[in-house]
């Protein structure tokens, strides 16, 4: 049987970080941020909150709507590039917080494409294994911990948040219909955090140089995002025999509002079919697609048979596109 999304949960921290605060930190103006990004506010978790804490809140929203899920879940996949610790996996920490025993648990890091990479991996696990009846897939990131508050190009974009989906088998004709994943590693220098791994230790010299903070070539990332997302969207539509007009909702990674507006216009997509959370949440990295899915479902409940197209780009550089028919 095909694999579909059974429930969706989301969580963002309570603290609202306005464009006025970002402008104070970075020496710009609120108008510059709004005009360039279309983002007006984002959420920051407090220093004592971990990525797994954000994830646990999102999952508990799923459990509140599917109380039998904890007894049926065979595994947890966490997509994140801001883990609690270098090791073990944040998924293992989340497993303990949720009180789940004897299930698989692992992380994946495809940065902002991580949730869709995880969706394809979960599809394969559920299709092949009797061990798994249902799986939890969580996208969670706490980018506030890696922000250079003096860099207006990055600090204006990112916020903290987590989204979770419960995945399971659905009747034929529904669920995941097609997926395309790609990585262009020769472009890995476009965006990333330099220090903290085996190449550059996170020592005093690295901190003094700001190498523990996110750096991004914004223009190069934008060019990659527009061209690669378009290619993958066209490919996955061709794979599934669908057209742009057949898609009811386009749930895109919320890189920034202006990029999504431009991308939708380029593909001829009615803006009403492109839900946006970037204006109030910013770019929540791996959490952005499930958070946006939850937001659009809250605004207008998903109907059986709706076609959804998900697409994302992330550091690496990575990209992904997936088509799903809602059950």
PDB file of C-alpha atoms in Angstrom:
ATOM      1  CA  UNK A   1       0.000   0.000   0.000  1.00  0.00           C
ATOM      2  CA  UNK A   2       1.177   3.566  -0.639  1.00  0.00           C
ATOM      3  CA  UNK A   3       2.480   5.798   2.154  1.00  0.00           C
ATOM      4  CA  UNK A   4       0.717   9.001   3.130  1.00  0.00           C
ATOM      5  CA  UNK A   5       0.650  11.705   5.777  1.00  0.00           C
ATOM      6  CA  UNK A   6      -1.873  10.831   8.475  1.00  0.00           C
ATOM      7  CA  UNK A   7      -1.428  13.738  10.912  1.00  0.00           C
ATOM      8  CA  UNK A   8       0.530  17.009  11.042  1.00  0.00           C
ATOM      9  CA  UNK A   9       1.792  18.965  14.039  1.00  0.00           C
ATOM     10  CA  UNK A  10       3.798  22.123  14.445  1.00  0.00           C
ATOM     11  CA  UNK A  11       5.427  24.272  17.094  1.00  0.00           C
ATOM     12  CA  UNK A  12       7.101  27.665  17.180  1.00  0.00           C
ATOM     13  CA  UNK A  13       8.471  29.456  20.254  1.00  0.00           C
ATOM     14  CA  UNK A  14       6.539  32.237  21.923  1.00  0.00           C
ATOM     15  CA  UNK A  15       9.124  34.999  21.562  1.00  0.00           C
ATOM     16  CA  UNK A  16       8.456  37.218  18.547  1.00  0.00           C
ATOM     17  CA  UNK A  17      11.507  38.877  17.003  1.00  0.00           C
ATOM     18  CA  UNK A  18      10.394  41.884  14.989  1.00  0.00           C
ATOM     19  CA  UNK A  19      12.078  43.594  12.081  1.00  0.00           C
ATOM     20  CA  UNK A  20      12.716  46.516  14.415  1.00  0.00           C
ATOM     21  CA  UNK A  21      14.892  44.302  16.640  1.00  0.00           C
ATOM     22  CA  UNK A  22      16.695  42.806  13.664  1.00  0.00           C
ATOM     23  CA  UNK A  23      17.361  46.317  12.360  1.00  0.00           C
ATOM     24  CA  UNK A  24      18.862  47.343  15.695  1.00  0.00           C
ATOM     25  CA  UNK A  25      21.181  44.341  15.709  1.00  0.00           C
ATOM     26  CA  UNK A  26      22.320  44.582  12.112  1.00  0.00           C
ATOM     27  CA  UNK A  27      22.399  48.316  11.439  1.00  0.00           C
ATOM     28  CA  UNK A  28      19.693  48.321   8.781  1.00  0.00           C
ATOM     29  CA  UNK A  29      16.061  49.446   8.709  1.00  0.00           C
ATOM     30  CA  UNK A  30      12.790  47.534   9.136  1.00  0.00           C
ATOM     31  CA  UNK A  31      11.716  48.728   5.694  1.00  0.00           C
ATOM     32  CA  UNK A  32      14.856  47.268   4.073  1.00  0.00           C
ATOM     33  CA  UNK A  33      14.117  43.878   5.640  1.00  0.00           C
ATOM     34  CA  UNK A  34      10.459  43.883   4.660  1.00  0.00           C
ATOM     35  CA  UNK A  35      11.111  45.022   1.104  1.00  0.00           C
ATOM     36  CA  UNK A  36      13.953  42.584   0.440  1.00  0.00           C
ATOM     37  CA  UNK A  37      12.570  39.495   2.186  1.00  0.00           C
ATOM     38  CA  UNK A  38       8.833  39.932   2.758  1.00  0.00           C
ATOM     39  CA  UNK A  39       9.465  38.728   6.326  1.00  0.00           C
ATOM     40  CA  UNK A  40       8.005  40.811   9.152  1.00  0.00           C
ATOM     41  CA  UNK A  41       8.761  38.683  12.201  1.00  0.00           C
ATOM     42  CA  UNK A  42      10.221  35.369  13.288  1.00  0.00           C
ATOM     43  CA  UNK A  43      10.281  33.285  16.490  1.00  0.00           C
ATOM     44  CA  UNK A  44      13.279  32.598  18.734  1.00  0.00           C
ATOM     45  CA  UNK A  45      13.486  29.883  21.375  1.00  0.00           C
ATOM     46  CA  UNK A  46      15.039  30.756  24.702  1.00  0.00           C
ATOM     47  CA  UNK A  47      18.644  29.661  25.366  1.00  0.00           C
ATOM     48  CA  UNK A  48      17.576  26.667  27.456  1.00  0.00           C
ATOM     49  CA  UNK A  49      15.423  25.176  24.687  1.00  0.00           C
ATOM     50  CA  UNK A  50      16.975  22.505  22.480  1.00  0.00           C
ATOM     51  CA  UNK A  51      16.070  21.349  18.997  1.00  0.00           C
ATOM     52  CA  UNK A  52      14.654  18.152  20.476  1.00  0.00           C
ATOM     53  CA  UNK A  53      12.431  20.251  22.766  1.00  0.00           C
ATOM     54  CA  UNK A  54      10.983  22.042  19.731  1.00  0.00           C
ATOM     55  CA  UNK A  55      10.501  18.680  18.025  1.00  0.00           C
ATOM     56  CA  UNK A  56       8.797  17.147  21.063  1.00  0.00           C
ATOM     57  CA  UNK A  57       6.219  19.951  21.165  1.00  0.00           C
ATOM     58  CA  UNK A  58       5.385  19.384  17.490  1.00  0.00           C
ATOM     59  CA  UNK A  59       5.061  15.618  17.974  1.00  0.00           C
ATOM     60  CA  UNK A  60       2.815  16.004  21.002  1.00  0.00           C
ATOM     61  CA  UNK A  61       0.391  17.967  18.830  1.00  0.00           C
ATOM     62  CA  UNK A  62       0.303  14.932  16.518  1.00  0.00           C
ATOM     63  CA  UNK A  63      -0.255  12.598  19.473  1.00  0.00           C
ATOM     64  CA  UNK A  64      -3.113  14.763  20.751  1.00  0.00           C
ATOM     65  CA  UNK A  65      -4.930  14.121  17.476  1.00  0.00           C
ATOM     66  CA  UNK A  66      -3.854  10.462  17.116  1.00  0.00           C
ATOM     67  CA  UNK A  67      -3.752   9.003  20.649  1.00  0.00           C
ATOM     68  CA  UNK A  68      -3.054   5.462  19.403  1.00  0.00           C
ATOM     69  CA  UNK A  69       0.050   6.546  17.486  1.00  0.00           C
ATOM     70  CA  UNK A  70       2.664   5.914  20.241  1.00  0.00           C
ATOM     71  CA  UNK A  71       1.758   2.209  20.239  1.00  0.00           C
ATOM     72  CA  UNK A  72       2.084   1.923  16.431  1.00  0.00           C
ATOM     73  CA  UNK A  73       5.188   3.971  15.672  1.00  0.00           C
ATOM     74  CA  UNK A  74       8.185   1.953  14.533  1.00  0.00           C
ATOM     75  CA  UNK A  75      10.671   4.765  14.154  1.00  0.00           C
ATOM     76  CA  UNK A  76      11.627   8.420  14.305  1.00  0.00           C
ATOM     77  CA  UNK A  77      13.458  10.398  11.639  1.00  0.00           C
ATOM     78  CA  UNK A  78      14.607  13.904  12.532  1.00  0.00           C
ATOM     79  CA  UNK A  79      15.693  16.276   9.791  1.00  0.00           C
ATOM     80  CA  UNK A  80      17.899  18.960  11.305  1.00  0.00           C
ATOM     81  CA  UNK A  81      21.165  20.813  10.779  1.00  0.00           C
ATOM     82  CA  UNK A  82      21.166  22.281  14.308  1.00  0.00           C
ATOM     83  CA  UNK A  83      21.224  19.128  16.461  1.00  0.00           C
ATOM     84  CA  UNK A  84      21.184  19.127  20.245  1.00  0.00           C
ATOM     85  CA  UNK A  85      24.743  17.778  20.307  1.00  0.00           C
ATOM     86  CA  UNK A  86      27.196  16.467  17.681  1.00  0.00           C
ATOM     87  CA  UNK A  87      26.320  12.972  18.856  1.00  0.00           C
ATOM     88  CA  UNK A  88      24.164  11.033  19.549  1.00  0.00           C
ATOM     89  CA  UNK A  89      21.369  11.732  17.095  1.00  0.00           C
ATOM     90  CA  UNK A  90      18.740  14.256  18.128  1.00  0.00           C
ATOM     91  CA  UNK A  91      16.190  11.589  17.145  1.00  0.00           C
ATOM     92  CA  UNK A  92      17.462   9.382  19.979  1.00  0.00           C
ATOM     93  CA  UNK A  93      17.087  12.228  22.473  1.00  0.00           C
ATOM     94  CA  UNK A  94      13.591  12.906  21.124  1.00  0.00           C
ATOM     95  CA  UNK A  95      12.738   9.211  21.479  1.00  0.00           C
ATOM     96  CA  UNK A  96      13.554   9.379  25.177  1.00  0.00           C
ATOM     97  CA  UNK A  97      11.501  12.557  25.641  1.00  0.00           C
ATOM     98  CA  UNK A  98       8.502  10.919  23.979  1.00  0.00           C
ATOM     99  CA  UNK A  99       8.829   7.725  26.016  1.00  0.00           C
ATOM    100  CA  UNK A 100       9.062   5.482  22.943  1.00  0.00           C
ATOM    101  CA  UNK A 101      10.995   2.217  23.269  1.00  0.00           C
ATOM    102  CA  UNK A 102      12.569  -0.238  20.821  1.00  0.00           C
ATOM    103  CA  UNK A 103      12.075   1.880  17.697  1.00  0.00           C
ATOM    104  CA  UNK A 104      14.588   3.045  15.113  1.00  0.00           C
ATOM    105  CA  UNK A 105      15.757   6.639  15.495  1.00  0.00           C
ATOM    106  CA  UNK A 106      18.183   8.612  13.339  1.00  0.00           C
ATOM    107  CA  UNK A 107      18.907  12.082  11.988  1.00  0.00           C
ATOM    108  CA  UNK A 108      19.399  13.309   8.450  1.00  0.00           C
ATOM    109  CA  UNK A 109      21.068  16.557   7.437  1.00  0.00           C
ATOM    110  CA  UNK A 110      20.140  17.975   4.062  1.00  0.00           C
ATOM    111  CA  UNK A 111      19.673  21.404   5.675  1.00  0.00           C
ATOM    112  CA  UNK A 112      16.433  23.017   4.422  1.00  0.00           C
ATOM    113  CA  UNK A 113      15.707  20.073   2.085  1.00  0.00           C
ATOM    114  CA  UNK A 114      15.935  17.642   4.984  1.00  0.00           C
ATOM    115  CA  UNK A 115      12.221  17.141   5.555  1.00  0.00           C
ATOM    116  CA  UNK A 116      11.626  16.050   1.950  1.00  0.00           C
ATOM    117  CA  UNK A 117      14.690  13.808   1.981  1.00  0.00           C
ATOM    118  CA  UNK A 118      13.208  12.251   5.114  1.00  0.00           C
ATOM    119  CA  UNK A 119       9.817  11.840   3.470  1.00  0.00           C
ATOM    120  CA  UNK A 120      11.348   9.780   0.668  1.00  0.00           C
ATOM    121  CA  UNK A 121      13.398   7.701   3.118  1.00  0.00           C
ATOM    122  CA  UNK A 122      10.338   7.038   5.267  1.00  0.00           C
ATOM    123  CA  UNK A 123       8.373   5.983   2.195  1.00  0.00           C
ATOM    124  CA  UNK A 124      10.999   3.333   1.475  1.00  0.00           C
ATOM    125  CA  UNK A 125      11.127   2.103   5.064  1.00  0.00           C
ATOM    126  CA  UNK A 126       7.366   1.740   5.330  1.00  0.00           C
ATOM    127  CA  UNK A 127       7.046   0.117   1.923  1.00  0.00           C
ATOM    128  CA  UNK A 128       9.643  -2.561   2.675  1.00  0.00           C
ATOM    129  CA  UNK A 129       9.553  -3.326   6.366  1.00  0.00           C
ATOM    130  CA  UNK A 130       7.028  -5.184   8.483  1.00  0.00           C
ATOM    131  CA  UNK A 131       8.783  -3.706  11.547  1.00  0.00           C
ATOM    132  CA  UNK A 132       7.290  -0.299  10.856  1.00  0.00           C
ATOM    133  CA  UNK A 133       3.546   0.325  10.827  1.00  0.00           C
ATOM    134  CA  UNK A 134       3.862   4.080  11.214  1.00  0.00           C
ATOM    135  CA  UNK A 135       6.807   6.483  11.343  1.00  0.00           C
ATOM    136  CA  UNK A 136       7.353   9.916  12.789  1.00  0.00           C
ATOM    137  CA  UNK A 137       9.135  12.411  10.554  1.00  0.00           C
ATOM    138  CA  UNK A 138      10.175  15.661  12.204  1.00  0.00           C
ATOM    139  CA  UNK A 139      11.797  18.751  10.724  1.00  0.00           C
ATOM    140  CA  UNK A 140      13.287  20.911  13.473  1.00  0.00           C
ATOM    141  CA  UNK A 141      15.889  23.664  13.647  1.00  0.00           C
ATOM    142  CA  UNK A 142      17.041  26.339  16.066  1.00  0.00           C
ATOM    143  CA  UNK A 143      18.856  28.766  13.786  1.00  0.00           C
ATOM    144  CA  UNK A 144      18.902  31.531  16.395  1.00  0.00           C
ATOM    145  CA  UNK A 145      21.940  29.782  17.892  1.00  0.00           C
ATOM    146  CA  UNK A 146      24.011  30.202  14.711  1.00  0.00           C
ATOM    147  CA  UNK A 147      23.005  33.725  13.693  1.00  0.00           C
ATOM    148  CA  UNK A 148      25.505  36.526  13.225  1.00  0.00           C
ATOM    149  CA  UNK A 149      23.280  39.325  14.471  1.00  0.00           C
ATOM    150  CA  UNK A 150      25.400  41.885  12.649  1.00  0.00           C
ATOM    151  CA  UNK A 151      24.816  40.270   9.237  1.00  0.00           C
ATOM    152  CA  UNK A 152      21.544  41.673   7.921  1.00  0.00           C
ATOM    153  CA  UNK A 153      21.548  39.254   4.975  1.00  0.00           C
ATOM    154  CA  UNK A 154      21.110  36.207   7.205  1.00  0.00           C
ATOM    155  CA  UNK A 155      19.748  37.356  10.562  1.00  0.00           C
ATOM    156  CA  UNK A 156      16.746  38.905   8.815  1.00  0.00           C
ATOM    157  CA  UNK A 157      15.732  35.542   7.349  1.00  0.00           C
ATOM    158  CA  UNK A 158      15.821  32.777   9.927  1.00  0.00           C
ATOM    159  CA  UNK A 159      13.677  31.715  12.867  1.00  0.00           C
ATOM    160  CA  UNK A 160      13.213  28.664  15.084  1.00  0.00           C
ATOM    161  CA  UNK A 161      10.529  26.009  14.794  1.00  0.00           C
ATOM    162  CA  UNK A 162       9.569  22.382  14.285  1.00  0.00           C
ATOM    163  CA  UNK A 163       6.979  20.445  12.348  1.00  0.00           C
ATOM    164  CA  UNK A 164       6.092  16.766  12.593  1.00  0.00           C
ATOM    165  CA  UNK A 165       4.095  14.326  10.500  1.00  0.00           C
ATOM    166  CA  UNK A 166       2.795  10.862  11.228  1.00  0.00           C
ATOM    167  CA  UNK A 167       3.294   8.624   8.208  1.00  0.00           C
ATOM    168  CA  UNK A 168       1.476   5.403   7.454  1.00  0.00           C
ATOM    169  CA  UNK A 169      -0.116   3.320   4.743  1.00  0.00           C
ATOM    170  CA  UNK A 170      -3.068   4.684   2.768  1.00  0.00           C
ATOM    171  CA  UNK A 171      -5.286   3.153   0.034  1.00  0.00           C
ATOM    172  CA  UNK A 172      -4.073   2.783  -3.539  1.00  0.00           C
ATOM    173  CA  UNK A 173      -4.191   5.986  -5.516  1.00  0.00           C
ATOM    174  CA  UNK A 174      -3.329   8.175  -2.514  1.00  0.00           C
ATOM    175  CA  UNK A 175      -0.143   9.108  -0.670  1.00  0.00           C
ATOM    176  CA  UNK A 176       3.255   9.786  -2.207  1.00  0.00           C
ATOM    177  CA  UNK A 177       3.079   9.708  -5.987  1.00  0.00           C
ATOM    178  CA  UNK A 178       6.581  10.786  -6.920  1.00  0.00           C
ATOM    179  CA  UNK A 179       9.777  12.326  -5.605  1.00  0.00           C
ATOM    180  CA  UNK A 180      12.972  13.873  -6.949  1.00  0.00           C
ATOM    181  CA  UNK A 181      16.070  14.518  -4.838  1.00  0.00           C
ATOM    182  CA  UNK A 182      19.371  16.066  -5.873  1.00  0.00           C
ATOM    183  CA  UNK A 183      22.612  17.316  -4.348  1.00  0.00           C
ATOM    184  CA  UNK A 184      25.226  19.504  -6.013  1.00  0.00           C
ATOM    185  CA  UNK A 185      28.151  19.139  -3.640  1.00  0.00           C
ATOM    186  CA  UNK A 186      30.470  21.263  -5.751  1.00  0.00           C
ATOM    187  CA  UNK A 187      28.396  24.215  -4.498  1.00  0.00           C
ATOM    188  CA  UNK A 188      28.582  23.327  -0.804  1.00  0.00           C
ATOM    189  CA  UNK A 189      30.466  26.559  -0.061  1.00  0.00           C
ATOM    190  CA  UNK A 190      27.389  28.697  -0.862  1.00  0.00           C
ATOM    191  CA  UNK A 191      25.985  28.343   2.655  1.00  0.00           C
ATOM    192  CA  UNK A 192      27.138  26.746   5.887  1.00  0.00           C
ATOM    193  CA  UNK A 193      28.816  26.900   9.268  1.00  0.00           C
ATOM    194  CA  UNK A 194      32.575  26.524   8.996  1.00  0.00           C
ATOM    195  CA  UNK A 195      33.603  25.449  12.499  1.00  0.00           C
ATOM    196  CA  UNK A 196      32.527  22.634  14.777  1.00  0.00           C
ATOM    197  CA  UNK A 197      33.451  19.601  12.701  1.00  0.00           C
ATOM    198  CA  UNK A 198      36.663  17.697  12.010  1.00  0.00           C
ATOM    199  CA  UNK A 199      37.924  20.225   9.465  1.00  0.00           C
ATOM    200  CA  UNK A 200      37.789  23.305  11.701  1.00  0.00           C
ATOM    201  CA  UNK A 201      37.585  22.708  15.457  1.00  0.00           C
ATOM    202  CA  UNK A 202      35.327  24.994  17.448  1.00  0.00           C
ATOM    203  CA  UNK A 203      38.072  26.678  19.465  1.00  0.00           C
ATOM    204  CA  UNK A 204      38.689  30.234  20.630  1.00  0.00           C
ATOM    205  CA  UNK A 205      40.238  31.226  17.304  1.00  0.00           C
ATOM    206  CA  UNK A 206      37.203  29.932  15.395  1.00  0.00           C
ATOM    207  CA  UNK A 207      34.804  31.797  17.663  1.00  0.00           C
ATOM    208  CA  UNK A 208      36.819  34.997  17.374  1.00  0.00           C
ATOM    209  CA  UNK A 209      36.606  34.716  13.584  1.00  0.00           C
ATOM    210  CA  UNK A 210      32.855  34.043  13.705  1.00  0.00           C
ATOM    211  CA  UNK A 211      33.317  30.643  12.067  1.00  0.00           C
ATOM    212  CA  UNK A 212      30.711  29.116  14.384  1.00  0.00           C
ATOM    213  CA  UNK A 213      28.022  31.252  12.732  1.00  0.00           C
ATOM    214  CA  UNK A 214      26.065  30.842   9.506  1.00  0.00           C
ATOM    215  CA  UNK A 215      27.527  32.354   6.332  1.00  0.00           C
ATOM    216  CA  UNK A 216      25.648  32.523   3.050  1.00  0.00           C
ATOM    217  CA  UNK A 217      26.207  33.802  -0.464  1.00  0.00           C
ATOM    218  CA  UNK A 218      22.661  35.055  -0.863  1.00  0.00           C
ATOM    219  CA  UNK A 219      22.744  35.805  -4.578  1.00  0.00           C
ATOM    220  CA  UNK A 220      24.243  32.421  -5.464  1.00  0.00           C
ATOM    221  CA  UNK A 221      21.741  30.592  -3.243  1.00  0.00           C
ATOM    222  CA  UNK A 222      18.834  32.457  -4.819  1.00  0.00           C
ATOM    223  CA  UNK A 223      19.991  31.635  -8.356  1.00  0.00           C
ATOM    224  CA  UNK A 224      20.411  27.960  -7.436  1.00  0.00           C
ATOM    225  CA  UNK A 225      17.022  27.878  -5.706  1.00  0.00           C
ATOM    226  CA  UNK A 226      15.089  29.304  -8.614  1.00  0.00           C
ATOM    227  CA  UNK A 227      16.671  27.197 -11.355  1.00  0.00           C
ATOM    228  CA  UNK A 228      16.908  23.912  -9.448  1.00  0.00           C
ATOM    229  CA  UNK A 229      13.474  24.055  -7.858  1.00  0.00           C
ATOM    230  CA  UNK A 230      11.918  24.745 -11.229  1.00  0.00           C
ATOM    231  CA  UNK A 231      13.722  21.791 -12.775  1.00  0.00           C
ATOM    232  CA  UNK A 232      12.696  19.372 -10.018  1.00  0.00           C
ATOM    233  CA  UNK A 233       9.105  20.600  -9.954  1.00  0.00           C
ATOM    234  CA  UNK A 234       8.810  20.058 -13.699  1.00  0.00           C
ATOM    235  CA  UNK A 235      10.443  16.621 -13.413  1.00  0.00           C
ATOM    236  CA  UNK A 236       8.220  15.372 -10.594  1.00  0.00           C
ATOM    237  CA  UNK A 237       5.107  16.645 -12.369  1.00  0.00           C
ATOM    238  CA  UNK A 238       6.212  14.796 -15.493  1.00  0.00           C
ATOM    239  CA  UNK A 239       6.885  11.656 -13.411  1.00  0.00           C
ATOM    240  CA  UNK A 240       3.367  11.715 -12.004  1.00  0.00           C
ATOM    241  CA  UNK A 241       1.572  12.762 -15.192  1.00  0.00           C
ATOM    242  CA  UNK A 242       0.279  15.938 -13.592  1.00  0.00           C
ATOM    243  CA  UNK A 243       0.474  19.600 -14.554  1.00  0.00           C
ATOM    244  CA  UNK A 244       0.777  22.768 -12.525  1.00  0.00           C
ATOM    245  CA  UNK A 245      -2.978  23.211 -12.891  1.00  0.00           C
ATOM    246  CA  UNK A 246      -3.605  19.815 -11.247  1.00  0.00           C
ATOM    247  CA  UNK A 247      -1.912  20.842  -7.998  1.00  0.00           C
ATOM    248  CA  UNK A 248      -4.234  22.209  -5.328  1.00  0.00           C
ATOM    249  CA  UNK A 249      -1.549  23.515  -2.955  1.00  0.00           C
ATOM    250  CA  UNK A 250       2.151  24.172  -3.397  1.00  0.00           C
ATOM    251  CA  UNK A 251       3.818  23.788  -0.012  1.00  0.00           C
ATOM    252  CA  UNK A 252       7.267  25.246  -0.576  1.00  0.00           C
ATOM    253  CA  UNK A 253      10.208  25.641   1.763  1.00  0.00           C
ATOM    254  CA  UNK A 254       9.820  29.154   3.135  1.00  0.00           C
ATOM    255  CA  UNK A 255      13.225  30.506   2.115  1.00  0.00           C
ATOM    256  CA  UNK A 256      11.814  34.014   1.977  1.00  0.00           C
ATOM    257  CA  UNK A 257       8.576  35.547   0.813  1.00  0.00           C
ATOM    258  CA  UNK A 258       9.980  37.470  -2.138  1.00  0.00           C
ATOM    259  CA  UNK A 259      11.692  34.400  -3.602  1.00  0.00           C
ATOM    260  CA  UNK A 260       8.487  32.363  -3.365  1.00  0.00           C
ATOM    261  CA  UNK A 261       6.408  35.120  -4.931  1.00  0.00           C
ATOM    262  CA  UNK A 262       8.845  35.347  -7.827  1.00  0.00           C
ATOM    263  CA  UNK A 263       9.019  31.570  -8.234  1.00  0.00           C
ATOM    264  CA  UNK A 264       5.235  31.175  -8.277  1.00  0.00           C
ATOM    265  CA  UNK A 265       4.861  33.939 -10.836  1.00  0.00           C
ATOM    266  CA  UNK A 266       7.531  32.345 -13.034  1.00  0.00           C
ATOM    267  CA  UNK A 267       5.649  29.026 -13.044  1.00  0.00           C
ATOM    268  CA  UNK A 268       2.265  30.688 -13.511  1.00  0.00           C
ATOM    269  CA  UNK A 269       0.951  29.475 -10.139  1.00  0.00           C
ATOM    270  CA  UNK A 270      -2.031  31.252  -8.604  1.00  0.00           C
ATOM    271  CA  UNK A 271      -0.699  32.808  -5.351  1.00  0.00           C
ATOM    272  CA  UNK A 272      -3.840  31.542  -3.595  1.00  0.00           C
ATOM    273  CA  UNK A 273      -2.440  28.011  -4.004  1.00  0.00           C
ATOM    274  CA  UNK A 274       0.888  28.897  -2.353  1.00  0.00           C
ATOM    275  CA  UNK A 275       0.476  29.088   1.444  1.00  0.00           C
ATOM    276  CA  UNK A 276       3.038  31.301   3.168  1.00  0.00           C
ATOM    277  CA  UNK A 277       4.389  31.214   6.712  1.00  0.00           C
ATOM    278  CA  UNK A 278       7.609  33.135   5.984  1.00  0.00           C
ATOM    279  CA  UNK A 279       6.043  36.573   6.652  1.00  0.00           C
ATOM    280  CA  UNK A 280       5.428  35.723  10.317  1.00  0.00           C
ATOM    281  CA  UNK A 281       7.846  32.845  11.000  1.00  0.00           C
ATOM    282  CA  UNK A 282      10.761  33.522   8.676  1.00  0.00           C
ATOM    283  CA  UNK A 283      12.813  30.658   7.301  1.00  0.00           C
ATOM    284  CA  UNK A 284      12.489  27.782   9.784  1.00  0.00           C
ATOM    285  CA  UNK A 285      14.831  25.526   7.755  1.00  0.00           C
ATOM    286  CA  UNK A 286      13.861  21.831   7.984  1.00  0.00           C
ATOM    287  CA  UNK A 287      10.740  22.777   9.927  1.00  0.00           C
ATOM    288  CA  UNK A 288       9.299  25.083   7.294  1.00  0.00           C
ATOM    289  CA  UNK A 289       7.427  22.600   5.079  1.00  0.00           C
ATOM    290  CA  UNK A 290       5.569  20.739   7.853  1.00  0.00           C
ATOM    291  CA  UNK A 291       4.877  24.024   9.658  1.00  0.00           C
ATOM    292  CA  UNK A 292       3.422  25.479   6.456  1.00  0.00           C
ATOM    293  CA  UNK A 293       1.415  22.313   5.831  1.00  0.00           C
ATOM    294  CA  UNK A 294      -0.087  22.564   9.305  1.00  0.00           C
ATOM    295  CA  UNK A 295      -0.819  26.259   8.829  1.00  0.00           C
ATOM    296  CA  UNK A 296      -2.623  25.799   5.515  1.00  0.00           C
ATOM    297  CA  UNK A 297      -4.608  22.855   6.912  1.00  0.00           C
ATOM    298  CA  UNK A 298      -5.686  24.971   9.893  1.00  0.00           C
ATOM    299  CA  UNK A 299      -6.762  27.767   7.576  1.00  0.00           C
ATOM    300  CA  UNK A 300      -8.579  25.508   5.123  1.00  0.00           C
ATOM    301  CA  UNK A 301      -8.851  21.783   5.945  1.00  0.00           C
ATOM    302  CA  UNK A 302      -7.278  19.453   3.419  1.00  0.00           C
ATOM    303  CA  UNK A 303      -9.794  17.493   1.370  1.00  0.00           C
ATOM    304  CA  UNK A 304      -9.430  13.876   0.327  1.00  0.00           C
ATOM    305  CA  UNK A 305      -7.981  13.710  -3.168  1.00  0.00           C
ATOM    306  CA  UNK A 306      -6.173  17.070  -3.081  1.00  0.00           C
ATOM    307  CA  UNK A 307      -2.827  17.087  -4.856  1.00  0.00           C
ATOM    308  CA  UNK A 308       0.016  18.699  -2.898  1.00  0.00           C
ATOM    309  CA  UNK A 309       3.424  19.553  -4.295  1.00  0.00           C
ATOM    310  CA  UNK A 310       6.301  20.069  -1.866  1.00  0.00           C
ATOM    311  CA  UNK A 311       9.623  21.588  -2.944  1.00  0.00           C
ATOM    312  CA  UNK A 312      12.717  22.791  -1.133  1.00  0.00           C
ATOM    313  CA  UNK A 313      16.336  23.817  -1.519  1.00  0.00           C
ATOM    314  CA  UNK A 314      19.000  23.701   1.156  1.00  0.00           C
ATOM    315  CA  UNK A 315      22.687  23.865   1.880  1.00  0.00           C
ATOM    316  CA  UNK A 316      24.869  21.309   0.262  1.00  0.00           C
ATOM    317  CA  UNK A 317      23.497  22.410  -2.177  1.00  0.00           C
ATOM    318  CA  UNK A 318      20.463  20.147  -2.003  1.00  0.00           C
ATOM    319  CA  UNK A 319      16.989  20.245  -3.494  1.00  0.00           C
ATOM    320  CA  UNK A 320      13.867  18.105  -3.502  1.00  0.00           C
ATOM    321  CA  UNK A 321      10.331  17.970  -4.877  1.00  0.00           C
ATOM    322  CA  UNK A 322       7.530  15.576  -3.950  1.00  0.00           C
ATOM    323  CA  UNK A 323       3.923  15.118  -5.049  1.00  0.00           C
ATOM    324  CA  UNK A 324       1.338  13.640  -2.689  1.00  0.00           C
ATOM    325  CA  UNK A 325      -2.367  12.923  -3.008  1.00  0.00           C
ATOM    326  CA  UNK A 326      -4.053  13.574   0.303  1.00  0.00           C
ATOM    327  CA  UNK A 327      -6.072  10.842   1.947  1.00  0.00           C
TER     328      UNK A 327
END
